[in-house]
Amino acid sequence: KAKKKEANILCVGLDNSGKTTIINKLKAPDATQQDVVPTVGFNVEKFVTSSLVFTVIDMSGQGRYRNLWAHYYKETHGIIFVIDSADKIRMLVAKDELDQLLDNQNVKAKRIPILFYANKMDLRDSLSAVQCSQILGLDNLKEKPWNISASNAMTGEGLNEGIQWLSDQLQ
Ligand code: GTP
Ligand code: MG
């Protein structure tokens, strides 16, 4: 059997958006969610889909660690950008971080697909994926293939659609 293709994925987004919870769920879909703690620095995780072996770097989203994200742009084949769709107050902070990411030379230099999760869709005041994409200005993002999926990382709802899209982009 042919060896599966490997892909390096960088998972970024503000603190508390749900990155680690999403990665845990993708790794072990049937496990009940363990309590997560804020990530310090970053964690490296591996999981396998039907077509790919994913190595995911799960970054911390805390302000003091966000400058670490850029160290990994050069090596990455794809980016997962997680948004807390219920955190309206910080939506523009997320946009600012995204704009900085898109402005980085190592990101500009290649065709990196970006998967957005509008996470925490289960919360009552959450914005829809379309609303999140409007605030983030994704309609103006023409240089990169991108996709946004609403997700609930606690149940896993919406996660697979996004990962399927990302896998297709990386084939
Ligand atoms: P940092 O590591 O600090 O950058 O945060 P993170 O983005 O990794 O967030 P984390 O996965 O630690 O989740 C933060 C909190 O949000 C935890 O209490 C999770 O249980 C909760 N959470 C994550 N995803 C969801 C979701 O889809 N819905 C709800 N209601 N809560 C979620
Ligand atoms: Mg984390």
Coordinates of N, CA and C and ligand atoms in Angstrom, one line a residue:
K1 N 0.8 -1.2 0.0 CA 0.0 0.0 0.0 C 0.9 1.2 0.0
A2 N 0.5 2.2 -0.8 CA 1.3 3.4 -0.9 C 1.3 4.2 0.4
K3 N 2.4 4.8 0.7 CA 2.6 5.6 1.9 C 1.7 6.8 1.8
K4 N 1.0 7.2 2.8 CA 0.2 8.4 2.8 C 1.0 9.6 2.8
K5 N 0.5 10.6 2.1 CA 1.1 11.9 2.0 C 1.1 12.6 3.3
E6 N 2.1 13.3 3.7 CA 2.2 14.0 5.0 C 2.0 15.5 4.8
A7 N 1.3 16.1 5.7 CA 1.1 17.6 5.6 C 1.4 18.2 6.9
N8 N 2.1 19.3 6.9 CA 2.3 20.1 8.1 C 1.3 21.2 8.2
I9 N 0.5 21.2 9.3 CA -0.5 22.2 9.4 C -0.3 23.0 10.7
L10 N -0.5 24.3 10.5 CA -0.3 25.2 11.7 C -1.7 25.7 12.1
C11 N -2.0 25.5 13.4 CA -3.3 25.9 13.9 C -3.2 27.1 14.8
V12 N -3.8 28.2 14.4 CA -3.6 29.5 15.1 C -5.0 30.1 15.3
G13 N -5.0 31.2 16.0 CA -6.3 31.9 16.4 C -6.1 32.4 17.8
L14 N -7.0 33.3 18.2 CA -6.8 33.9 19.6 C -7.0 32.8 20.6
D15 N -6.4 33.1 21.8 CA -6.6 32.3 23.0 C -8.1 32.1 23.3
N16 N -8.4 30.9 23.7 CA -9.8 30.5 24.1 C -10.7 30.3 22.9
S17 N -10.2 30.3 21.7 CA -11.1 30.1 20.5 C -11.4 28.7 20.3
G18 N -10.6 27.7 20.9 CA -10.9 26.3 20.8 C -10.0 25.5 20.0
K19 N -8.8 26.0 19.7 CA -7.8 25.3 18.9 C -7.5 23.9 19.4
T20 N -7.1 23.8 20.7 CA -6.7 22.5 21.3 C -7.9 21.6 21.4
T21 N -9.1 22.1 21.7 CA -10.3 21.3 21.7 C -10.5 20.7 20.3
I22 N -10.4 21.5 19.3 CA -10.6 21.0 17.9 C -9.6 19.9 17.6
I23 N -8.3 20.1 17.9 CA -7.3 19.1 17.5 C -7.5 17.8 18.3
N24 N -7.9 18.0 19.6 CA -8.2 16.8 20.4 C -9.3 16.0 19.7
K25 N -10.3 16.7 19.3 CA -11.5 16.0 18.7 C -11.1 15.3 17.4
L26 N -10.3 16.0 16.6 CA -9.9 15.4 15.3 C -9.1 14.2 15.5
K27 N -8.2 14.2 16.6 CA -7.4 13.1 16.9 C -8.2 11.9 17.4
A28 N -9.2 12.1 18.2 CA -10.0 11.1 18.9 C -11.4 11.4 18.8
P29 N -12.1 11.2 17.7 CA -13.5 11.6 17.5 C -14.5 11.0 18.5
D30 N -14.2 9.8 19.0 CA -15.1 9.1 19.8 C -14.9 9.3 21.3
A31 N -13.7 9.9 21.7 CA -13.4 10.2 23.1 C -14.3 11.3 23.6
T32 N -14.7 11.2 24.8 CA -15.4 12.4 25.4 C -14.3 13.5 25.7
Q33 N -14.7 14.7 25.5 CA -13.8 15.8 25.6 C -13.2 15.9 27.0
Q34 N -11.9 15.9 27.1 CA -11.3 16.1 28.4 C -11.2 17.6 28.6
D35 N -11.0 18.0 29.9 CA -10.8 19.4 30.2 C -9.5 19.9 29.5
V36 N -9.6 21.0 28.8 CA -8.4 21.5 28.2 C -7.8 22.7 29.0
V37 N -6.5 22.9 29.0 CA -5.9 24.0 29.7 C -5.3 24.9 28.6
P38 N -5.2 26.2 28.8 CA -4.6 27.1 27.8 C -3.2 26.5 27.4
T39 N -2.9 26.6 26.1 CA -1.7 26.1 25.6 C -0.5 27.0 26.0
V40 N 0.6 26.5 26.4 CA 1.8 27.3 26.7 C 2.7 27.1 25.5
G41 N 3.0 28.1 24.8 CA 3.9 28.0 23.6 C 3.2 27.3 22.5
F42 N 3.4 26.0 22.4 CA 2.7 25.2 21.4 C 2.8 23.7 21.7
N43 N 1.9 22.9 21.0 CA 2.0 21.5 21.1 C 2.0 20.9 19.7
V44 N 2.7 19.8 19.5 CA 2.7 19.1 18.2 C 1.8 17.9 18.3
E45 N 0.9 17.7 17.4 CA 0.0 16.6 17.4 C 0.0 15.9 16.1
K46 N -0.3 14.6 16.0 CA -0.4 13.9 14.8 C -1.8 13.2 14.7
F47 N -2.4 13.3 13.5 CA -3.5 12.4 13.3 C -3.6 12.0 11.8
V48 N -4.3 11.0 11.5 CA -4.4 10.4 10.2 C -5.8 10.4 9.7
T49 N -6.0 10.9 8.4 CA -7.3 10.8 7.8 C -7.2 9.7 6.7
S50 N -8.3 9.5 5.9 CA -8.2 8.5 4.9 C -7.1 8.8 3.9
S51 N -6.8 10.0 3.7 CA -5.8 10.3 2.6 C -4.5 10.9 3.1
L52 N -4.4 11.4 4.3 CA -3.2 12.2 4.7 C -2.8 11.9 6.1
V53 N -1.5 12.1 6.4 CA -1.0 12.1 7.7 C -0.8 13.6 8.1
F54 N -1.5 14.1 9.1 CA -1.4 15.5 9.5 C -0.5 15.6 10.7
T55 N 0.5 16.5 10.6 CA 1.2 16.9 11.7 C 0.8 18.4 12.0
V56 N 0.1 18.5 13.2 CA -0.5 19.8 13.5 C 0.3 20.5 14.6
I57 N 0.7 21.7 14.4 CA 1.3 22.5 15.5 C 0.2 23.4 16.0
D58 N -0.2 23.1 17.2 CA -1.3 23.8 18.0 C -0.6 24.9 18.8
M59 N -0.7 26.1 18.2 CA -0.1 27.3 18.9 C -0.9 27.8 20.0
S60 N -0.2 28.5 20.9 CA -1.0 29.2 21.9 C -1.5 30.5 21.3
G61 N -2.7 30.9 21.7 CA -3.2 32.2 21.1 C -3.1 33.3 22.1
Q62 N -2.5 33.1 23.2 CA -2.3 34.2 24.2 C -1.4 35.3 23.6
G63 N -1.7 36.5 23.8 CA -1.0 37.6 23.2 C 0.5 37.5 23.3
R64 N 1.0 37.1 24.4 CA 2.5 37.0 24.6 C 3.2 35.9 23.8
Y65 N 2.4 35.0 23.3 CA 2.9 33.9 22.4 C 2.7 34.1 21.0
R66 N 1.8 35.0 20.6 CA 1.4 35.1 19.2 C 2.5 35.4 18.2
N67 N 3.6 36.0 18.7 CA 4.8 36.2 17.8 C 5.5 34.9 17.4
L68 N 5.1 33.8 18.1 CA 5.7 32.5 17.8 C 5.1 32.0 16.5
W69 N 3.9 32.4 16.2 CA 3.2 31.8 15.0 C 4.1 31.9 13.7
A70 N 4.7 33.1 13.6 CA 5.4 33.4 12.3 C 6.6 32.5 12.1
H71 N 7.1 31.9 13.2 CA 8.3 31.0 13.0 C 8.0 29.8 12.2
Y72 N 6.7 29.4 12.1 CA 6.3 28.2 11.5 C 5.7 28.3 10.1
Y73 N 5.5 29.6 9.6 CA 4.8 29.8 8.4 C 5.6 29.2 7.2
K74 N 6.9 29.2 7.3 CA 7.7 28.8 6.2 C 7.6 27.3 5.9
E75 N 7.4 26.5 7.0 CA 7.4 25.0 6.9 C 6.0 24.5 6.6
T76 N 4.9 25.4 6.7 CA 3.6 24.9 6.8 C 3.0 24.7 5.4
H77 N 2.2 23.6 5.3 CA 1.5 23.4 4.0 C 0.0 23.9 4.0
G78 N -0.5 24.1 5.2 CA -1.8 24.6 5.4 C -2.0 25.2 6.7
I79 N -3.0 26.1 6.8 CA -3.3 26.8 8.1 C -4.7 26.6 8.5
I80 N -4.9 26.3 9.8 CA -6.2 26.3 10.4 C -6.3 27.5 11.3
F81 N -7.2 28.4 11.0 CA -7.4 29.6 11.8 C -8.8 29.5 12.5
V82 N -8.7 29.5 13.8 CA -9.9 29.2 14.6 C -10.4 30.6 15.2
I83 N -11.7 30.8 15.1 CA -12.4 32.0 15.6 C -13.4 31.5 16.6
D84 N -13.4 32.2 17.7 CA -14.6 32.1 18.7 C -15.7 32.9 18.1
S85 N -16.7 32.3 17.6 CA -17.8 33.0 16.9 C -18.7 33.7 17.9
A86 N -18.5 33.5 19.2 CA -19.3 34.1 20.2 C -18.6 35.3 20.8
D87 N -17.3 35.5 20.5 CA -16.5 36.5 21.1 C -16.5 37.7 20.2
K88 N -17.6 38.5 20.2 CA -17.7 39.6 19.2 C -16.8 40.7 19.6
I89 N -16.5 40.8 20.9 CA -15.6 41.9 21.3 C -14.2 41.8 20.7
R90 N -13.8 40.6 20.5 CA -12.4 40.4 20.1 C -12.3 40.0 18.6
M91 N -13.4 40.1 17.9 CA -13.4 39.7 16.5 C -12.4 40.6 15.7
L92 N -12.3 41.9 16.0 CA -11.4 42.7 15.3 C -9.9 42.5 15.7
V93 N -9.7 41.9 16.9 CA -8.4 41.5 17.3 C -8.0 40.3 16.4
A94 N -9.0 39.4 16.2 CA -8.7 38.2 15.4 C -8.4 38.7 14.0
K95 N -9.2 39.7 13.5 CA -8.9 40.2 12.1 C -7.5 40.8 12.0
D96 N -7.1 41.5 13.0 CA -5.8 42.1 13.0 C -4.7 41.0 13.0
E97 N -4.9 40.0 13.7 CA -3.9 38.9 13.7 C -3.9 38.2 12.4
L98 N -5.1 38.0 11.8 CA -5.1 37.4 10.4 C -4.5 38.3 9.4
D99 N -4.7 39.6 9.5 CA -4.1 40.5 8.5 C -2.6 40.5 8.6
Q100 N -2.0 40.4 9.8 CA -0.6 40.3 10.0 C -0.1 39.0 9.4
L101 N -0.8 37.9 9.6 CA -0.4 36.6 9.1 C -0.4 36.7 7.5
L102 N -1.4 37.3 7.0 CA -1.5 37.3 5.5 C -0.4 38.3 4.9
D103 N 0.1 39.2 5.7 CA 1.1 40.1 5.3 C 2.5 39.6 5.4
N104 N 2.6 38.4 6.1 CA 4.0 37.8 6.3 C 4.5 37.3 5.0
Q105 N 5.8 37.6 4.7 CA 6.4 37.2 3.4 C 6.4 35.7 3.2
N106 N 6.6 34.9 4.2 CA 6.6 33.5 4.1 C 5.2 32.9 3.7
V107 N 4.1 33.7 4.1 CA 2.8 33.3 3.8 C 2.5 33.7 2.4
K108 N 2.9 35.0 2.1 CA 2.7 35.5 0.7 C 3.3 34.7 -0.4
A109 N 4.5 34.1 0.0 CA 5.3 33.4 -1.0 C 4.7 32.2 -1.6
K110 N 3.7 31.6 -1.0 CA 3.2 30.3 -1.5 C 1.7 30.2 -1.4
R111 N 1.2 29.2 -2.1 CA -0.3 29.0 -2.1 C -0.7 28.2 -0.9
I112 N -0.9 28.8 0.3 CA -1.2 28.0 1.4 C -2.7 28.1 1.6
P113 N -3.4 26.9 1.6 CA -4.8 26.9 1.9 C -5.1 27.3 3.4
I114 N -6.1 28.1 3.6 CA -6.5 28.5 5.0 C -7.9 28.0 5.3
L115 N -8.0 27.2 6.3 CA -9.3 26.7 6.8 C -9.7 27.5 8.0
F116 N -10.8 28.1 8.0 CA -11.3 28.9 9.1 C -12.4 28.0 9.8
Y117 N -12.3 27.9 11.1 CA -13.5 27.4 11.9 C -14.1 28.5 12.6
A118 N -15.4 28.8 12.3 CA -16.2 29.7 13.2 C -16.7 28.8 14.3
N119 N -15.9 28.7 15.3 CA -16.1 27.7 16.4 C -17.1 28.2 17.4
K120 N -17.6 27.3 18.3 CA -18.5 27.6 19.4 C -19.9 28.0 18.8
M121 N -20.2 27.4 17.7 CA -21.5 27.7 17.1 C -22.7 27.3 18.0
D122 N -22.4 26.5 19.0 CA -23.5 26.1 19.9 C -23.9 27.2 20.9
L123 N -23.0 28.2 21.1 CA -23.3 29.3 22.0 C -24.4 30.2 21.4
R124 N -25.3 30.6 22.3 CA -26.5 31.3 21.9 C -26.2 32.6 21.0
D125 N -25.2 33.3 21.4 CA -25.0 34.6 20.7 C -23.9 34.5 19.6
S126 N -23.6 33.3 19.2 CA -22.5 33.1 18.2 C -23.0 33.7 16.9
L127 N -22.0 34.2 16.2 CA -22.2 34.7 14.8 C -22.1 33.5 13.8
S128 N -22.8 33.6 12.7 CA -22.7 32.6 11.7 C -21.4 32.6 11.0
A129 N -21.1 31.6 10.3 CA -19.8 31.6 9.5 C -19.8 32.7 8.5
V130 N -20.9 33.0 7.9 CA -21.0 34.2 6.9 C -20.7 35.5 7.6
Q131 N -21.3 35.7 8.8 CA -21.1 36.9 9.5 C -19.6 37.0 9.9
C132 N -19.0 35.9 10.4 CA -17.6 35.9 10.8 C -16.7 36.3 9.5
S133 N -17.1 35.7 8.4 CA -16.2 35.9 7.2 C -16.3 37.4 6.8
Q134 N -17.5 38.0 7.0 CA -17.7 39.4 6.6 C -16.8 40.3 7.5
I135 N -16.8 40.0 8.8 CA -16.1 40.8 9.8 C -14.6 40.7 9.5
L136 N -14.2 39.4 9.1 CA -12.7 39.2 8.9 C -12.3 39.7 7.5
G137 N -13.3 40.1 6.7 CA -13.0 40.6 5.3 C -12.5 39.5 4.4
L138 N -13.0 38.3 4.5 CA -12.6 37.2 3.7 C -12.9 37.3 2.2
D139 N -13.9 38.1 1.9 CA -14.3 38.3 0.5 C -13.2 39.0 -0.2
N140 N -12.3 39.7 0.5 CA -11.2 40.4 -0.1 C -10.0 39.5 -0.2
L141 N -10.1 38.3 0.3 CA -8.9 37.4 0.3 C -9.0 36.5 -0.9
K142 N -8.3 37.0 -2.0 CA -8.3 36.4 -3.3 C -7.0 35.5 -3.5
E143 N -6.0 35.8 -2.8 CA -4.7 35.2 -3.1 C -4.6 33.8 -2.6
K144 N -5.4 33.4 -1.7 CA -5.3 32.1 -1.0 C -6.6 31.3 -1.2
P145 N -6.5 30.0 -1.4 CA -7.8 29.2 -1.2 C -8.2 29.2 0.2
W146 N -9.4 29.5 0.5 CA -9.9 29.5 1.9 C -11.3 28.9 2.0
N147 N -11.6 28.5 3.2 CA -12.9 27.9 3.4 C -13.3 28.2 4.9
I148 N -14.6 28.4 5.1 CA -15.0 28.6 6.5 C -16.1 27.7 6.9
S149 N -15.9 27.0 8.0 CA -17.0 26.1 8.5 C -17.3 26.5 9.9
A150 N -18.6 26.5 10.2 CA -19.1 26.6 11.6 C -18.8 25.3 12.3
S151 N -18.4 25.4 13.5 CA -18.1 24.2 14.2 C -18.4 24.2 15.7
N152 N -18.6 23.1 16.3 CA -18.8 22.9 17.7 C -17.7 21.8 18.1
A153 N -16.6 22.3 18.7 CA -15.5 21.4 18.9 C -15.9 20.4 20.1
M154 N -16.9 20.7 20.8 CA -17.3 19.8 21.9 C -17.9 18.5 21.4
T155 N -18.7 18.7 20.3 CA -19.4 17.5 19.7 C -18.7 17.0 18.5
G156 N -17.9 17.9 17.9 CA -17.2 17.6 16.6 C -18.0 18.0 15.4
E157 N -19.2 18.6 15.6 CA -20.0 19.0 14.5 C -19.3 20.1 13.7
G158 N -19.3 19.8 12.4 CA -18.7 20.8 11.4 C -17.2 20.6 11.2
L159 N -16.5 19.8 12.1 CA -15.1 19.7 11.9 C -14.7 18.9 10.7
N160 N -15.4 17.9 10.3 CA -15.0 17.0 9.2 C -15.1 17.7 7.9
E161 N -16.1 18.5 7.7 CA -16.3 19.2 6.4 C -15.0 20.0 6.2
G162 N -14.6 20.7 7.2 CA -13.4 21.6 7.1 C -12.2 20.8 6.7
I163 N -12.0 19.7 7.5 CA -10.8 18.9 7.2 C -10.8 18.2 5.9
Q164 N -12.0 17.8 5.4 CA -12.1 17.2 4.1 C -11.7 18.3 3.0
W165 N -12.2 19.5 3.2 CA -11.8 20.6 2.3 C -10.3 20.7 2.2
L166 N -9.7 20.8 3.5 CA -8.2 21.0 3.6 C -7.5 19.8 2.9
S167 N -7.9 18.6 3.2 CA -7.3 17.5 2.6 C -7.3 17.6 1.0
D168 N -8.5 18.0 0.5 CA -8.6 18.1 -1.0 C -7.6 19.1 -1.5
Q169 N -7.4 20.2 -0.8 CA -6.5 21.2 -1.2 C -5.0 20.8 -1.2
L170 N -4.8 19.8 -0.3 CA -3.4 19.4 -0.1 C -3.0 18.2 -1.0
Q171 N -3.9 17.6 -1.7 CA -3.7 16.4 -2.5 C -2.7 16.8 -3.6
Ligands
GTP1 P1 -5.1 28.7 23.8 O1 -4.4 27.4 23.9 O2 -5.1 29.5 25.1 O3 -4.7 29.5 22.7 O4 -6.7 28.4 23.7 P2 -7.4 27.4 22.6 O5 -7.7 28.1 21.3 O6 -6.6 26.1 22.5 O7 -8.8 27.0 23.3 P3 -9.2 25.7 24.1 O8 -9.3 24.5 23.1 O9 -8.3 25.5 25.2 O10 -10.7 26.0 24.5 C1 -11.0 27.1 25.3 C2 -12.3 26.9 26.0 O11 -13.4 26.9 25.1 C3 -12.4 25.5 26.8 O12 -13.1 25.7 28.0 C4 -13.2 24.7 25.8 O13 -13.9 23.7 26.5 C5 -14.2 25.7 25.2 N1 -14.6 25.3 23.8 C6 -13.9 24.9 22.8 N2 -14.6 24.7 21.7 C7 -15.9 24.9 22.1 C8 -17.2 24.9 21.3 O14 -17.3 24.6 20.2 N3 -18.3 25.2 22.1 C9 -18.2 25.6 23.4 N4 -19.3 25.9 24.0 N5 -17.1 25.7 24.1 C10 -15.9 25.3 23.4
MG2 MG -4.7 25.6 23.1

